[in-house]
Amino acid sequence: MANKGNTKTALYPGSFDPITKGHIDIIKRALDIFDNLIIAVAANPAKDTLFSSSERVKLIRGALGDDERITVTHFTGLTSTFAQKSGVNAIIRGLRMVSDFEYEFQMALMNRKLVPEADTVFLMPSEQYTYLSSSLVKDISRYQGKIECFVPPNVAEALRKKFKSKKR
Ligand code: COA
């Protein structure tokens, strides 16, 4: 999605394995600032993910429903290259707590060096999601814990199915 006229488009990259309510909180906040948002699942071959890239894209689409301001896709390679190709004005990242900061700061500075036209914008999720992570949700689901308050219904269902099929 290229920028049209004065509209501002941001890129929200991440693993989203799977998307949680914390990510959705950031997405809503980003859409209060930007006209359009590209949510891009990073296919990192080094990261052992539970869901494939296309499954993760499907889960994000299912969780967000139809919204013409949002494009959901996946990419391989560098976030900066994808940001440049997409012509976005900014890269969105969520900052949950101080421990996120060092890694995010380093990545933001490196991305700015690689693609100066797209600065990183950090957004803080609602306090209730600061302790949330996809790994914790997967752990809870693996042992049949309750996950409905952390993920949208389609993701909860997908997690249940995934762990059921892994048990067989
Ligand atoms: N709510 C809940 N959880 C959140 C969250 C939020 N708002 N924001 C982040 N998280 C969690 C995620 O669930 C994830 O949890 P996990 O580690 O348990 O899976 C963790 O924080 C990391 O989140 P994510 O945003 O997916 O970051 P990442 O570190 O997995 O991926 C990329 C970051 C994809 C943007 C980065 O690795 C990248 O750019 N990769 C492409 C290659 C590249 O360009 N490298 C050079 C970078 S300078």
mmCIF file of N, CA, C and O in Angstrom, residues 65-154:
data_model
loop_
_atom_site.group_PDB
_atom_site.id
_atom_site.type_symbol
_atom_site.label_atom_id
_atom_site.label_comp_id
_atom_site.label_asym_id
_atom_site.label_seq_id
_atom_site.Cartn_x
_atom_site.Cartn_y
_atom_site.Cartn_z
ATOM 1 N N GLY A 65 -11.139 -8.304 11.604
ATOM 2 C CA GLY A 65 -12.311 -8.112 10.747
ATOM 3 C C GLY A 65 -11.980 -7.181 9.595
ATOM 4 O O GLY A 65 -10.808 -6.869 9.355
ATOM 5 N N ASP A 66 -13.017 -6.741 8.905
ATOM 6 C CA ASP A 66 -12.798 -5.869 7.744
ATOM 7 C C ASP A 66 -12.590 -4.430 8.181
ATOM 8 O O ASP A 66 -13.412 -3.875 8.882
ATOM 9 N N ASP A 67 -11.478 -3.882 7.788
ATOM 10 C CA ASP A 67 -11.205 -2.467 8.040
ATOM 11 C C ASP A 67 -10.333 -2.020 6.882
ATOM 12 O O ASP A 67 -9.198 -2.498 6.733
ATOM 13 N N GLU A 68 -10.866 -1.131 6.064
ATOM 14 C CA GLU A 68 -10.125 -0.769 4.840
ATOM 15 C C GLU A 68 -8.824 -0.021 5.122
ATOM 16 O O GLU A 68 -7.980 0.102 4.236
ATOM 17 N N ARG A 69 -8.632 0.406 6.376
ATOM 18 C CA ARG A 69 -7.373 1.105 6.710
ATOM 19 C C ARG A 69 -6.232 0.119 6.967
ATOM 20 O O ARG A 69 -5.082 0.499 7.037
ATOM 21 N N ILE A 70 -6.601 -1.154 7.127
ATOM 22 C CA ILE A 70 -5.588 -2.143 7.533
ATOM 23 C C ILE A 70 -5.250 -3.108 6.406
ATOM 24 O O ILE A 70 -6.148 -3.651 5.746
ATOM 25 N N THR A 71 -3.965 -3.343 6.189
ATOM 26 C CA THR A 71 -3.498 -4.393 5.281
ATOM 27 C C THR A 71 -2.686 -5.374 6.122
ATOM 28 O O THR A 71 -1.847 -4.940 6.926
ATOM 29 N N VAL A 72 -2.955 -6.656 5.953
ATOM 30 C CA VAL A 72 -2.166 -7.654 6.697
ATOM 31 C C VAL A 72 -1.391 -8.500 5.685
ATOM 32 O O VAL A 72 -1.970 -9.010 4.719
ATOM 33 N N THR A 73 -0.114 -8.629 5.925
ATOM 34 C CA THR A 73 0.719 -9.377 4.988
ATOM 35 C C THR A 73 1.900 -10.010 5.729
ATOM 36 O O THR A 73 2.010 -9.888 6.936
ATOM 37 N N HIS A 74 2.759 -10.722 4.997
ATOM 38 C CA HIS A 74 3.991 -11.206 5.628
ATOM 39 C C HIS A 74 5.174 -10.905 4.737
ATOM 40 O O HIS A 74 5.019 -10.642 3.540
ATOM 41 N N PHE A 75 6.353 -10.914 5.324
ATOM 42 C CA PHE A 75 7.547 -10.611 4.541
ATOM 43 C C PHE A 75 8.731 -11.409 5.066
ATOM 44 O O PHE A 75 8.719 -11.872 6.212
ATOM 45 N N THR A 76 9.724 -11.573 4.196
ATOM 46 C CA THR A 76 10.980 -12.179 4.655
ATOM 47 C C THR A 76 12.065 -11.113 4.490
ATOM 48 O O THR A 76 11.887 -10.171 3.727
ATOM 49 N N GLY A 77 13.142 -11.262 5.194
ATOM 50 C CA GLY A 77 14.232 -10.300 5.062
ATOM 51 C C GLY A 77 14.101 -9.168 6.052
ATOM 52 O O GLY A 77 13.462 -9.312 7.105
ATOM 53 N N LEU A 78 14.684 -8.036 5.692
ATOM 54 C CA LEU A 78 14.772 -6.922 6.635
ATOM 55 C C LEU A 78 13.483 -6.108 6.695
ATOM 56 O O LEU A 78 12.858 -5.830 5.671
ATOM 57 N N THR A 79 13.152 -5.693 7.916
ATOM 58 C CA THR A 79 12.001 -4.797 8.105
ATOM 59 C C THR A 79 12.237 -3.489 7.348
ATOM 60 O O THR A 79 11.320 -2.948 6.729
ATOM 61 N N SER A 80 13.474 -2.991 7.389
ATOM 62 C CA SER A 80 13.769 -1.708 6.731
ATOM 63 C C SER A 80 13.540 -1.790 5.220
ATOM 64 O O SER A 80 12.989 -0.866 4.618
ATOM 65 N N THR A 81 13.920 -2.909 4.614
ATOM 66 C CA THR A 81 13.722 -3.070 3.158
ATOM 67 C C THR A 81 12.232 -3.104 2.851
ATOM 68 O O THR A 81 11.760 -2.460 1.910
ATOM 69 N N PHE A 82 11.492 -3.835 3.680
ATOM 70 C CA PHE A 82 10.048 -3.937 3.466
ATOM 71 C C PHE A 82 9.376 -2.567 3.684
ATOM 72 O O PHE A 82 8.476 -2.178 2.940
ATOM 73 N N ALA A 83 9.854 -1.823 4.687
ATOM 74 C CA ALA A 83 9.295 -0.493 4.968
ATOM 75 C C ALA A 83 9.528 0.437 3.777
ATOM 76 O O ALA A 83 8.637 1.171 3.362
ATOM 77 N N GLN A 84 10.728 0.353 3.230
ATOM 78 C CA GLN A 84 11.080 1.202 2.096
ATOM 79 C C GLN A 84 10.223 0.867 0.878
ATOM 80 O O GLN A 84 9.677 1.745 0.224
ATOM 81 N N LYS A 85 10.111 -0.445 0.626
ATOM 82 C CA LYS A 85 9.312 -0.901 -0.531
ATOM 83 C C LYS A 85 7.851 -0.479 -0.390
ATOM 84 O O LYS A 85 7.194 -0.168 -1.366
ATOM 85 N N SER A 86 7.339 -0.503 0.840
ATOM 86 C CA SER A 86 5.927 -0.185 1.080
ATOM 87 C C SER A 86 5.690 1.319 1.123
ATOM 88 O O SER A 86 4.550 1.761 1.122
ATOM 89 N N GLY A 87 6.763 2.097 1.192
ATOM 90 C CA GLY A 87 6.642 3.562 1.206
ATOM 91 C C GLY A 87 5.972 4.112 2.452
ATOM 92 O O GLY A 87 5.246 5.109 2.384
ATOM 93 N N VAL A 88 6.206 3.463 3.604
ATOM 94 C CA VAL A 88 5.532 3.918 4.827
ATOM 95 C C VAL A 88 6.245 5.123 5.452
ATOM 96 O O VAL A 88 7.418 5.369 5.182
ATOM 97 N N ASN A 89 5.508 5.844 6.285
ATOM 98 C CA ASN A 89 6.064 7.010 6.963
ATOM 99 C C ASN A 89 6.668 6.658 8.303
ATOM 100 O O ASN A 89 7.430 7.437 8.874
ATOM 101 N N ALA A 90 6.270 5.522 8.860
ATOM 102 C CA ALA A 90 6.738 5.185 10.214
ATOM 103 C C ALA A 90 6.659 3.687 10.459
ATOM 104 O O ALA A 90 5.914 2.970 9.785
ATOM 105 N N ILE A 91 7.449 3.259 11.437
ATOM 106 C CA ILE A 91 7.408 1.865 11.899
ATOM 107 C C ILE A 91 6.863 1.911 13.331
ATOM 108 O O ILE A 91 7.355 2.696 14.148
ATOM 109 N N ILE A 92 5.855 1.103 13.601
ATOM 110 C CA ILE A 92 5.254 1.086 14.939
ATOM 111 C C ILE A 92 5.843 -0.067 15.747
ATOM 112 O O ILE A 92 5.958 -1.185 15.249
ATOM 113 N N ARG A 93 6.183 0.218 17.003
ATOM 114 C CA ARG A 93 6.566 -0.853 17.923
ATOM 115 C C ARG A 93 5.894 -0.584 19.270
ATOM 116 O O ARG A 93 5.727 0.565 19.670
ATOM 117 N N GLY A 94 5.529 -1.656 19.933
ATOM 118 C CA GLY A 94 4.928 -1.519 21.259
ATOM 119 C C GLY A 94 6.018 -1.613 22.316
ATOM 120 O O GLY A 94 6.948 -2.404 22.189
ATOM 121 N N LEU A 95 5.917 -0.777 23.325
ATOM 122 C CA LEU A 95 6.857 -0.838 24.459
ATOM 123 C C LEU A 95 6.061 -1.209 25.688
ATOM 124 O O LEU A 95 5.218 -0.432 26.145
ATOM 125 N N ARG A 96 6.297 -2.407 26.206
ATOM 126 C CA ARG A 96 5.510 -2.842 27.352
ATOM 127 C C ARG A 96 6.141 -2.447 28.664
ATOM 128 O O ARG A 96 5.487 -2.069 29.599
ATOM 129 N N MET A 97 7.419 -2.618 28.765
ATOM 130 C CA MET A 97 8.107 -2.246 30.008
ATOM 131 C C MET A 97 9.549 -1.874 29.713
ATOM 132 O O MET A 97 10.009 -1.990 28.576
ATOM 133 N N VAL A 98 10.242 -1.463 30.742
ATOM 134 C CA VAL A 98 11.607 -0.971 30.556
ATOM 135 C C VAL A 98 12.485 -2.042 29.907
ATOM 136 O O VAL A 98 13.350 -1.740 29.091
ATOM 137 N N SER A 99 12.205 -3.320 30.235
ATOM 138 C CA SER A 99 13.048 -4.389 29.692
ATOM 139 C C SER A 99 12.953 -4.485 28.168
ATOM 140 O O SER A 99 13.847 -5.004 27.517
ATOM 141 N N ASP A 100 11.892 -3.975 27.568
ATOM 142 C CA ASP A 100 11.791 -3.974 26.098
ATOM 143 C C ASP A 100 12.712 -2.917 25.486
ATOM 144 O O ASP A 100 13.063 -2.982 24.315
ATOM 145 N N PHE A 101 13.033 -1.918 26.313
ATOM 146 C CA PHE A 101 13.579 -0.697 25.754
ATOM 147 C C PHE A 101 14.917 -0.861 25.031
ATOM 148 O O PHE A 101 15.090 -0.384 23.909
ATOM 149 N N GLU A 102 15.860 -1.552 25.657
ATOM 150 C CA GLU A 102 17.209 -1.621 25.102
ATOM 151 C C GLU A 102 17.235 -2.232 23.696
ATOM 152 O O GLU A 102 17.815 -1.684 22.766
ATOM 153 N N TYR A 103 16.521 -3.350 23.565
ATOM 154 C CA TYR A 103 16.439 -4.059 22.284
ATOM 155 C C TYR A 103 15.722 -3.198 21.247
ATOM 156 O O TYR A 103 16.164 -3.053 20.099
ATOM 157 N N GLU A 104 14.619 -2.582 21.667
ATOM 158 C CA GLU A 104 13.831 -1.765 20.748
ATOM 159 C C GLU A 104 14.594 -0.510 20.309
ATOM 160 O O GLU A 104 14.516 -0.099 19.161
ATOM 161 N N PHE A 105 15.318 0.076 21.237
ATOM 162 C CA PHE A 105 16.101 1.283 20.969
ATOM 163 C C PHE A 105 17.168 0.980 19.914
ATOM 164 O O PHE A 105 17.335 1.696 18.927
ATOM 165 N N GLN A 106 17.850 -0.137 20.107
ATOM 166 C CA GLN A 106 18.901 -0.552 19.178
ATOM 167 C C GLN A 106 18.313 -0.811 17.780
ATOM 168 O O GLN A 106 18.849 -0.368 16.768
ATOM 169 N N MET A 107 17.163 -1.501 17.760
ATOM 170 C CA MET A 107 16.537 -1.833 16.483
ATOM 171 C C MET A 107 16.034 -0.563 15.783
ATOM 172 O O MET A 107 16.187 -0.406 14.577
ATOM 173 N N ALA A 108 15.466 0.352 16.564
ATOM 174 C CA ALA A 108 14.930 1.587 15.979
ATOM 175 C C ALA A 108 16.055 2.417 15.358
ATOM 176 O O ALA A 108 15.914 2.959 14.249
ATOM 177 N N LEU A 109 17.180 2.491 16.047
ATOM 178 C CA LEU A 109 18.298 3.292 15.528
ATOM 179 C C LEU A 109 18.880 2.651 14.270
ATOM 180 O O LEU A 109 19.207 3.339 13.305
ATOM 181 N N MET A 110 18.978 1.321 14.287
ATOM 182 C CA MET A 110 19.504 0.621 13.119
ATOM 183 C C MET A 110 18.549 0.792 11.927
ATOM 184 O O MET A 110 18.975 1.094 10.813
ATOM 185 N N ASN A 111 17.261 0.642 12.173
ATOM 186 C CA ASN A 111 16.284 0.813 11.096
ATOM 187 C C ASN A 111 16.302 2.239 10.548
ATOM 188 O O ASN A 111 16.148 2.456 9.355
ATOM 189 N N ARG A 112 16.508 3.202 11.435
ATOM 190 C CA ARG A 112 16.543 4.599 10.974
ATOM 191 C C ARG A 112 17.758 4.857 10.085
ATOM 192 O O ARG A 112 17.708 5.626 9.134
ATOM 193 N N LYS A 113 18.850 4.162 10.414
ATOM 194 C CA LYS A 113 20.056 4.281 9.587
ATOM 195 C C LYS A 113 19.777 3.688 8.199
ATOM 196 O O LYS A 113 20.185 4.233 7.183
ATOM 197 N N LEU A 114 19.068 2.565 8.189
ATOM 198 C CA LEU A 114 18.821 1.850 6.930
ATOM 199 C C LEU A 114 17.712 2.500 6.105
ATOM 200 O O LEU A 114 17.730 2.446 4.889
ATOM 201 N N VAL A 115 16.715 3.089 6.795
ATOM 202 C CA VAL A 115 15.603 3.712 6.071
ATOM 203 C C VAL A 115 15.226 5.005 6.803
ATOM 204 O O VAL A 115 14.317 5.040 7.626
ATOM 205 N N PRO A 116 15.962 6.098 6.497
ATOM 206 C CA PRO A 116 15.790 7.344 7.260
ATOM 207 C C PRO A 116 14.392 7.935 7.134
ATOM 208 O O PRO A 116 13.962 8.680 8.017
ATOM 209 N N GLU A 117 13.686 7.623 6.059
ATOM 210 C CA GLU A 117 12.361 8.253 5.860
ATOM 211 C C GLU A 117 11.264 7.652 6.747
ATOM 212 O O GLU A 117 10.165 8.188 6.805
ATOM 213 N N ALA A 118 11.563 6.532 7.419
ATOM 214 C CA ALA A 118 10.548 5.925 8.290
ATOM 215 C C ALA A 118 11.084 5.801 9.714
ATOM 216 O O ALA A 118 11.801 4.859 10.029
ATOM 217 N N ASP A 119 10.743 6.741 10.552
ATOM 218 C CA ASP A 119 11.177 6.692 11.949
ATOM 219 C C ASP A 119 10.316 5.702 12.727
ATOM 220 O O ASP A 119 9.187 5.432 12.329
ATOM 221 N N THR A 120 10.847 5.206 13.840
ATOM 222 C CA THR A 120 10.050 4.287 14.667
ATOM 223 C C THR A 120 9.230 5.080 15.681
ATOM 224 O O THR A 120 9.741 5.986 16.326
ATOM 225 N N VAL A 121 7.962 4.727 15.772
ATOM 226 C CA VAL A 121 7.071 5.354 16.755
ATOM 227 C C VAL A 121 6.740 4.286 17.794
ATOM 228 O O VAL A 121 6.237 3.213 17.457
ATOM 229 N N PHE A 122 7.046 4.562 19.057
ATOM 230 C CA PHE A 122 6.762 3.610 20.137
ATOM 231 C C PHE A 122 5.428 3.944 20.782
ATOM 232 O O PHE A 122 5.170 5.104 21.119
ATOM 233 N N LEU A 123 4.622 2.938 20.961
ATOM 234 C CA LEU A 123 3.334 3.133 21.625
ATOM 235 C C LEU A 123 3.270 2.200 22.827
ATOM 236 O O LEU A 123 3.778 1.079 22.773
ATOM 237 N N MET A 124 2.633 2.674 23.885
ATOM 238 C CA MET A 124 2.513 1.841 25.088
ATOM 239 C C MET A 124 1.124 1.231 25.146
ATOM 240 O O MET A 124 0.135 1.956 24.991
ATOM 241 N N PRO A 125 1.059 -0.080 25.378
ATOM 242 C CA PRO A 125 -0.267 -0.683 25.486
ATOM 243 C C PRO A 125 -0.915 -0.315 26.817
ATOM 244 O O PRO A 125 -0.248 0.176 27.722
ATOM 245 N N SER A 126 -2.183 -0.586 26.927
ATOM 246 C CA SER A 126 -2.903 -0.411 28.182
ATOM 247 C C SER A 126 -2.172 -1.231 29.267
ATOM 248 O O SER A 126 -1.655 -2.323 28.978
ATOM 249 N N GLU A 127 -2.174 -0.734 30.503
ATOM 250 C CA GLU A 127 -1.431 -1.389 31.603
ATOM 251 C C GLU A 127 -1.781 -2.873 31.727
ATOM 252 O O GLU A 127 -0.943 -3.705 32.059
ATOM 253 N N GLN A 128 -3.056 -3.199 31.460
ATOM 254 C CA GLN A 128 -3.475 -4.594 31.658
ATOM 255 C C GLN A 128 -2.751 -5.569 30.710
ATOM 256 O O GLN A 128 -2.804 -6.770 30.905
ATOM 257 N N TYR A 129 -2.079 -5.040 29.677
ATOM 258 C CA TYR A 129 -1.391 -5.931 28.733
ATOM 259 C C TYR A 129 0.127 -5.860 28.844
ATOM 260 O O TYR A 129 0.839 -6.439 28.031
ATOM 261 N N THR A 130 0.637 -5.139 29.844
ATOM 262 C CA THR A 130 2.092 -4.947 29.881
ATOM 263 C C THR A 130 2.846 -6.246 30.179
ATOM 264 O O THR A 130 4.012 -6.379 29.845
ATOM 265 N N TYR A 131 2.181 -7.183 30.820
ATOM 266 C CA TYR A 131 2.856 -8.437 31.186
ATOM 267 C C TYR A 131 2.589 -9.542 30.160
ATOM 268 O O TYR A 131 3.042 -10.674 30.316
ATOM 269 N N LEU A 132 1.859 -9.204 29.113
ATOM 270 C CA LEU A 132 1.423 -10.221 28.155
ATOM 271 C C LEU A 132 2.486 -10.489 27.089
ATOM 272 O O LEU A 132 3.167 -9.578 26.638
ATOM 273 N N SER A 133 2.634 -11.748 26.700
ATOM 274 C CA SER A 133 3.481 -12.061 25.540
ATOM 275 C C SER A 133 2.913 -13.289 24.856
ATOM 276 O O SER A 133 2.205 -14.091 25.483
ATOM 277 N N SER A 134 3.236 -13.446 23.594
ATOM 278 C CA SER A 134 2.726 -14.598 22.835
ATOM 279 C C SER A 134 3.219 -15.906 23.448
ATOM 280 O O SER A 134 2.472 -16.887 23.491
ATOM 281 N N SER A 135 4.465 -15.928 23.926
ATOM 282 C CA SER A 135 5.011 -17.171 24.511
ATOM 283 C C SER A 135 4.226 -17.588 25.748
ATOM 284 O O SER A 135 3.933 -18.772 25.943
ATOM 285 N N LEU A 136 3.897 -16.596 26.606
ATOM 286 C CA LEU A 136 3.132 -16.925 27.821
ATOM 287 C C LEU A 136 1.766 -17.495 27.458
ATOM 288 O O LEU A 136 1.323 -18.489 28.040
ATOM 289 N N VAL A 137 1.134 -16.879 26.467
ATOM 290 C CA VAL A 137 -0.187 -17.352 26.036
ATOM 291 C C VAL A 137 -0.082 -18.791 25.503
ATOM 292 O O VAL A 137 -0.917 -19.645 25.810
ATOM 293 N N LYS A 138 0.971 -19.061 24.736
ATOM 294 C CA LYS A 138 1.160 -20.420 24.191
ATOM 295 C C LYS A 138 1.374 -21.434 25.326
ATOM 296 O O LYS A 138 0.840 -22.537 25.299
ATOM 297 N N ASP A 139 2.163 -21.008 26.318
ATOM 298 C CA ASP A 139 2.428 -21.892 27.468
ATOM 299 C C ASP A 139 1.138 -22.233 28.196
ATOM 300 O O ASP A 139 0.892 -23.397 28.540
ATOM 301 N N ILE A 140 0.346 -21.192 28.457
ATOM 302 C CA ILE A 140 -0.910 -21.403 29.189
ATOM 303 C C ILE A 140 -1.823 -22.320 28.390
ATOM 304 O O ILE A 140 -2.428 -23.249 28.921
ATOM 305 N N SER A 141 -1.888 -22.080 27.093
ATOM 306 C CA SER A 141 -2.774 -22.884 26.241
ATOM 307 C C SER A 141 -2.289 -24.339 26.147
ATOM 308 O O SER A 141 -3.091 -25.274 26.138
ATOM 309 N N ARG A 142 -0.973 -24.506 26.092
ATOM 310 C CA ARG A 142 -0.394 -25.862 25.998
ATOM 311 C C ARG A 142 -0.870 -26.744 27.163
ATOM 312 O O ARG A 142 -1.106 -27.922 26.999
ATOM 313 N N TYR A 143 -1.040 -26.112 28.336
ATOM 314 C CA TYR A 143 -1.462 -26.866 29.519
ATOM 315 C C TYR A 143 -2.930 -26.600 29.870
ATOM 316 O O TYR A 143 -3.328 -26.648 31.025
ATOM 317 N N GLN A 144 -3.701 -26.293 28.828
ATOM 318 C CA GLN A 144 -5.165 -26.121 28.934
ATOM 319 C C GLN A 144 -5.611 -25.028 29.906
ATOM 320 O O GLN A 144 -6.712 -25.105 30.467
ATOM 321 N N GLY A 145 -4.779 -24.022 30.110
ATOM 322 C CA GLY A 145 -5.192 -22.893 30.951
ATOM 323 C C GLY A 145 -6.131 -21.972 30.181
ATOM 324 O O GLY A 145 -6.271 -22.094 28.963
ATOM 325 N N LYS A 146 -6.739 -21.043 30.895
ATOM 326 C CA LYS A 146 -7.695 -20.122 30.267
ATOM 327 C C LYS A 146 -6.944 -18.993 29.560
ATOM 328 O O LYS A 146 -6.133 -18.306 30.182
ATOM 329 N N ILE A 147 -7.241 -18.810 28.277
ATOM 330 C CA ILE A 147 -6.526 -17.774 27.512
ATOM 331 C C ILE A 147 -7.458 -16.718 26.919
ATOM 332 O O ILE A 147 -7.000 -15.763 26.310
ATOM 333 N N GLU A 148 -8.757 -16.898 27.132
ATOM 334 C CA GLU A 148 -9.757 -16.030 26.481
ATOM 335 C C GLU A 148 -9.558 -14.544 26.803
ATOM 336 O O GLU A 148 -9.900 -13.692 25.990
ATOM 337 N N CYS A 149 -9.026 -14.243 27.981
ATOM 338 C CA CYS A 149 -8.876 -12.815 28.295
ATOM 339 C C CYS A 149 -7.614 -12.218 27.664
ATOM 340 O O CYS A 149 -7.411 -11.013 27.700
ATOM 341 N N PHE A 150 -6.783 -13.060 27.065
ATOM 342 C CA PHE A 150 -5.534 -12.551 26.472
ATOM 343 C C PHE A 150 -5.562 -12.475 24.944
ATOM 344 O O PHE A 150 -4.777 -11.764 24.344
ATOM 345 N N VAL A 151 -6.408 -13.291 24.341
ATOM 346 C CA VAL A 151 -6.425 -13.365 22.862
ATOM 347 C C VAL A 151 -7.861 -13.302 22.340
ATOM 348 O O VAL A 151 -8.795 -13.694 23.047
ATOM 349 N N PRO A 152 -8.041 -12.848 21.089
ATOM 350 C CA PRO A 152 -9.392 -12.844 20.522
ATOM 351 C C PRO A 152 -9.909 -14.277 20.319
ATOM 352 O O PRO A 152 -9.090 -15.220 20.261
ATOM 353 N N PRO A 153 -11.234 -14.463 20.207
ATOM 354 C CA PRO A 153 -11.808 -15.814 20.156
ATOM 355 C C PRO A 153 -11.235 -16.698 19.037
ATOM 356 O O PRO A 153 -11.003 -17.897 19.266
ATOM 357 N N ASN A 154 -10.978 -16.138 17.852
ATOM 358 C CA ASN A 154 -10.457 -16.993 16.766
ATOM 359 C C ASN A 154 -9.059 -17.532 17.094
ATOM 360 O O ASN A 154 -8.700 -18.650 16.719
#
